[in-house]
Coordinates of C-alpha atoms in Angstrom, one line a residue:
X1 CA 133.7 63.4 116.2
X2 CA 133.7 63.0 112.5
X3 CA 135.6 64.9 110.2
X4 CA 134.5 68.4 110.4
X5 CA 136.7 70.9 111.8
X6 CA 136.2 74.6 113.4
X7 CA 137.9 77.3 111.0
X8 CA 139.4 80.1 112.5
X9 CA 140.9 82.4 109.7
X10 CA 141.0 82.3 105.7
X11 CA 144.5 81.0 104.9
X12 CA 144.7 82.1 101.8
X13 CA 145.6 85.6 99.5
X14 CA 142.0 86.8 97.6
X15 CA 141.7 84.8 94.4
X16 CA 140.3 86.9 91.1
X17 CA 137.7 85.2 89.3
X18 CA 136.1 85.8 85.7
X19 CA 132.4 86.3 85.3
X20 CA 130.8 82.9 85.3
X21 CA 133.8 81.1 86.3
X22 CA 133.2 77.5 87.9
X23 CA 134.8 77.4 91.7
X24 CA 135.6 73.7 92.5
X25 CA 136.4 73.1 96.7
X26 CA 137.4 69.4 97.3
X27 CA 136.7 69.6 100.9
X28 CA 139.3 67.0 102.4
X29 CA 140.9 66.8 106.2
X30 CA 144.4 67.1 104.9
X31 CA 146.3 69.9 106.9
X32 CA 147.3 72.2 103.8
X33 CA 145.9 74.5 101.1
X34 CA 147.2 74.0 97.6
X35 CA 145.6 75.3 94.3
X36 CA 145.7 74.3 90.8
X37 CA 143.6 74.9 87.3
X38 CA 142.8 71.6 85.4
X39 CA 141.5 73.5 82.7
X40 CA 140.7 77.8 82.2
X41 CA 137.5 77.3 83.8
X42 CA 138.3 75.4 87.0
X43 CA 140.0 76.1 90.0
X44 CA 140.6 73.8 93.1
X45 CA 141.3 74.1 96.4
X46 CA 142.3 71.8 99.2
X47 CA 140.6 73.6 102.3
X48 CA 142.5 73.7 105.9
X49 CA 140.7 73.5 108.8
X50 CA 137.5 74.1 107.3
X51 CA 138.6 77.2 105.9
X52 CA 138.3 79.0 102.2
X53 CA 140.7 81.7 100.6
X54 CA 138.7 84.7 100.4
X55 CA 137.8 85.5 96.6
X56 CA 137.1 88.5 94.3
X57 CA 134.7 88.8 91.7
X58 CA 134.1 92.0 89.8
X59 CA 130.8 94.4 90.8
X60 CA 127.6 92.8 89.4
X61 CA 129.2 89.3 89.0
X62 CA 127.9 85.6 89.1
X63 CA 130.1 82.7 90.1
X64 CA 129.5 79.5 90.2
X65 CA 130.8 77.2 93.2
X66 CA 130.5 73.1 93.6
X67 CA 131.9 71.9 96.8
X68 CA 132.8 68.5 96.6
X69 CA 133.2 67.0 99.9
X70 CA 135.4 64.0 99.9
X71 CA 133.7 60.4 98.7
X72 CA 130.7 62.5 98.3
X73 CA 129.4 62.0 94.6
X74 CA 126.7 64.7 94.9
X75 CA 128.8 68.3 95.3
X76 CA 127.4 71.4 97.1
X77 CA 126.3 73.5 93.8
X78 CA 125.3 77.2 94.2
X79 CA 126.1 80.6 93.0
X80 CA 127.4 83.9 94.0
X81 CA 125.8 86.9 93.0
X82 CA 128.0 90.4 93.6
X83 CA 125.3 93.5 94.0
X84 CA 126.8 96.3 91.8
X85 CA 127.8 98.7 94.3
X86 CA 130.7 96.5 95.5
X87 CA 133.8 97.9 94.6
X88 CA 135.7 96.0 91.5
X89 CA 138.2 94.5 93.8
X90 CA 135.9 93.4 97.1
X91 CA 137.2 90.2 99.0
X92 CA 133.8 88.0 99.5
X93 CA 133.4 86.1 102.3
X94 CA 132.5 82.7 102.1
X95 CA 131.2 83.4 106.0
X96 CA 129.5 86.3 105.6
X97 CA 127.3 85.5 102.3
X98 CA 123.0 85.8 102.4
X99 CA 121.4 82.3 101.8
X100 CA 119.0 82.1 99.5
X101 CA 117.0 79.6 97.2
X102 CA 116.5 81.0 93.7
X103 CA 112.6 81.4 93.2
X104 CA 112.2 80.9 96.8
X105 CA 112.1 77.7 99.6
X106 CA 111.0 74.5 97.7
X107 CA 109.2 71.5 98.9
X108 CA 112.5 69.6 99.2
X109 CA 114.5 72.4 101.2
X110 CA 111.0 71.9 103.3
X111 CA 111.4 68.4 103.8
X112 CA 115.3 69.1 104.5
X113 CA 114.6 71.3 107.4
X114 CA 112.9 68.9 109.5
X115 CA 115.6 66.4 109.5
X116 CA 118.2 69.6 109.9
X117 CA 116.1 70.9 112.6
X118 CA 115.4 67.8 114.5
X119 CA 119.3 67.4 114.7
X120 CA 120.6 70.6 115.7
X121 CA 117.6 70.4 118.5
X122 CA 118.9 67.4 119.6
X123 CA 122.1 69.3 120.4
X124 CA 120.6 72.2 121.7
X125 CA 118.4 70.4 124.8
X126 CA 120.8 68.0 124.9
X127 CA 123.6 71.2 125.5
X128 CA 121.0 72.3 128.0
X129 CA 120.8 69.1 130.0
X130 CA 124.4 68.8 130.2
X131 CA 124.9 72.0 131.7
X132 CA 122.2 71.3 134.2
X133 CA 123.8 68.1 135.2
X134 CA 127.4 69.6 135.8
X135 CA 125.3 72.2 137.9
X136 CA 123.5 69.4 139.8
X137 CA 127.2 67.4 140.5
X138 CA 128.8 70.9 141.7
X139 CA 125.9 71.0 144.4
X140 CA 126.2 67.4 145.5
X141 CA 129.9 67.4 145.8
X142 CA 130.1 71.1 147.1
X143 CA 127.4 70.5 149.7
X144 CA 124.4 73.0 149.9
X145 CA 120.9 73.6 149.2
X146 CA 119.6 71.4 146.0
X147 CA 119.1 74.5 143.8
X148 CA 121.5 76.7 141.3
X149 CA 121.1 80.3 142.8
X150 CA 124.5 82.2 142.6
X151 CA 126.3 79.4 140.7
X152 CA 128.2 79.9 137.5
X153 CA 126.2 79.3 134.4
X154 CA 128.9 79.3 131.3
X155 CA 129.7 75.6 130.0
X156 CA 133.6 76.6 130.9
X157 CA 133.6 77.9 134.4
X158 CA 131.0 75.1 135.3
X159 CA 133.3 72.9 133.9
X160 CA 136.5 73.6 135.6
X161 CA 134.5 74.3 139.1
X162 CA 133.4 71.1 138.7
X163 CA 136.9 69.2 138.1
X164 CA 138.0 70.8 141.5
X165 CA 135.7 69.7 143.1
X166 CA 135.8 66.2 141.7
X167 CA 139.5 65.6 142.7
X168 CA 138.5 62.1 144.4
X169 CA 135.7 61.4 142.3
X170 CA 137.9 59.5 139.4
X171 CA 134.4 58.6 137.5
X172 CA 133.4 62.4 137.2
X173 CA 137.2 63.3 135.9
X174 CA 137.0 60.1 133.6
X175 CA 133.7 61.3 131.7
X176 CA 134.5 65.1 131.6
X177 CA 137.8 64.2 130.1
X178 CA 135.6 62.2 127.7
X179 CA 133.8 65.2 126.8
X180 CA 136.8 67.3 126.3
X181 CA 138.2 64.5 123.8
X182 CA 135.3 64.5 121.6
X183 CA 135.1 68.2 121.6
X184 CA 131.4 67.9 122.9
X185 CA 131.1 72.1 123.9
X186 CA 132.8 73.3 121.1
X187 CA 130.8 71.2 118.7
X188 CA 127.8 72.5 120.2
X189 CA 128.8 75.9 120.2
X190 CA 129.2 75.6 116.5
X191 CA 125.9 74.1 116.0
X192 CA 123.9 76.5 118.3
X193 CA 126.3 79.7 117.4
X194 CA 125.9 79.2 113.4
X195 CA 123.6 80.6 110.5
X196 CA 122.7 77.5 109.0
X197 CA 122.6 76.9 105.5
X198 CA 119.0 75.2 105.6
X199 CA 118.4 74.6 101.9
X200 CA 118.2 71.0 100.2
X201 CA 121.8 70.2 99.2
X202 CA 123.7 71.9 101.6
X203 CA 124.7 68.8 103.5
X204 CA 125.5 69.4 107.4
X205 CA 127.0 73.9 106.5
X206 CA 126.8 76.4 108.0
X207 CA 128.4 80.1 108.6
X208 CA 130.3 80.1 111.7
X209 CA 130.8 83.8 113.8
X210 CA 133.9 83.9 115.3
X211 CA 136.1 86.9 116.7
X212 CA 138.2 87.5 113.9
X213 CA 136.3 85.9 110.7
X214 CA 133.1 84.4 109.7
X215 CA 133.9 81.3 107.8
X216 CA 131.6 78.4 106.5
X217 CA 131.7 74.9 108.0
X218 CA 130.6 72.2 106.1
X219 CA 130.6 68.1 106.8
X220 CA 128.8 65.6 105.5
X221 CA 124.8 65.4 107.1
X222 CA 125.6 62.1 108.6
X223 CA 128.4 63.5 110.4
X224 CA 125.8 66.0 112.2
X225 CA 124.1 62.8 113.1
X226 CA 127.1 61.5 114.6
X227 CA 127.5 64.6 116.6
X228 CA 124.2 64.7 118.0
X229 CA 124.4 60.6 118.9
X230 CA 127.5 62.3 121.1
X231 CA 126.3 64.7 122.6
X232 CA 123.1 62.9 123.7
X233 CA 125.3 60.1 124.9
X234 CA 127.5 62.4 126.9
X235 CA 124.5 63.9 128.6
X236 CA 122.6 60.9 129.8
X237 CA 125.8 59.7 131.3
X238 CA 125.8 62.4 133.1
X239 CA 122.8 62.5 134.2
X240 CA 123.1 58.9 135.3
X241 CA 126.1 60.3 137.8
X242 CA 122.9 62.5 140.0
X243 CA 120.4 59.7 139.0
X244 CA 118.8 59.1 142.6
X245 CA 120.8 61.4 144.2
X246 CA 118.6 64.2 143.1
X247 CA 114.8 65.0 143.3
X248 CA 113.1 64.3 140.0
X249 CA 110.0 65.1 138.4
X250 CA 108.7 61.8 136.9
X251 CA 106.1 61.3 134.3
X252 CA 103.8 58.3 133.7
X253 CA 104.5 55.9 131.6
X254 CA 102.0 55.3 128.2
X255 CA 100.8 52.1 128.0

């Protein structure tokens, strides 16, 4: 599902920077970090997995950070601002940072956030419906009353209920295995899990919480797209699989 990757840990020893240096990030799906300077006031890094090396930027600092993504001409421009009471040699992480537009949100980060928004809540029902449906397939399978009281309500142990109980249903297996190739929960645990960077320019990034870390994920906007056309795939097939099997609430039609 596109070329955007979960991180899981910075990979990388903390990089000093100068006051005002430019950070360049070619963002690329290559499977190692490496680091070289151009020129005094440029740095690049290859980033695994999604991931950045942590850097350090003295107390009361500004750096400035374009993150090229790859065959993207347009890079992700911002810049890091160090409050004074962090200590001279403080790691930042790229994960953990405040979002902010300078001079506050503009009519274009506006405009951004309703095609941002209308795509991550495209995941998020369509997260909802899928969950409902494996709940709905348990029940018909299982036998039992049409109705969800006492089952299992995390995606994972629905899940793997599910594929027991589908052991002779080869359709079921075949479309959950479908799901589990093109990483379906975990892509909408990243989209539903994540502080969003929801500011014009930002392409499809966002900070990511995970156990150990907080990194950033980025991808290109389109790519979100692409997951969303997934994901709302996956749960109307789904769906189809208890289509007339189970009692529905139907609307009207407009004419």
């Amino acid at each position: 599902m596109g070329d955007e990757k979960s991180p899981r840990e910075n990979l990388a020893q903390p990089v000093p920077l100068a006051d005002n240096e430019v950070i360049q990030l070619a963002v690329s799906a290559r499977d190692h970090v490496t680091r070289d300077k151009p020129n005094p006031n440029e740095q690049r890094f290859r980033i695994e997995n999604g991931s950045v090396p942590p850097i350090q930027i003295g107390s009361g600092g500004t750096a400035e950070v374009k993150i090229v993504l790859e065959d993207m001409v347009v890079p992700v421009h911002f810049f890091i601002d160090i409050p004074l009471e962090y200590p001279p040699d403080a790691n930042v992480g790229w994960g953990t940072a405040r979002i902010e537009r300078e001079g506050g949100t503009s009519a274009d980060d506006l405009r951004f956030r309703q095609s941002l928004y209308f795509q991550i809540g495209r995941i998020t029902v369509a997260g909802g419906k899928i969950e409902s449906s494996m709940k709905r397939l348990t029940r018909m399978l299982a036998g039992g009353d049409n109705n969800f009281e006492g089952m299992k309500t995390a995606w994972t142990d629905l899940e793997a209920h599910l594929r027991r109980l589908a052991h002779d249903r080869p359709d079921v297996l075949s479309l959950l295995d479908w799901g589990a190739t093109n990483r379906v929960k975990a892509t909408r645990d990243d989209v539903v899990h994540s502080e969003w960077w929801d500011y014009d320019g930002a392409q499809s990034t966002r900070n990511r919480m995970l156990k150990a870390d907080a990194a950033p994920m980025m991808g290109r906007f389109e790519t979100l797209i692409e997951h969303a056309d997934t994901i709302t795939d996956y749960a109307a097939k789904l769906d189809a699989l208890v289509a007339g099997h189970w009692h529905a609430f139907r609307f009207p039609r407009h004419e």
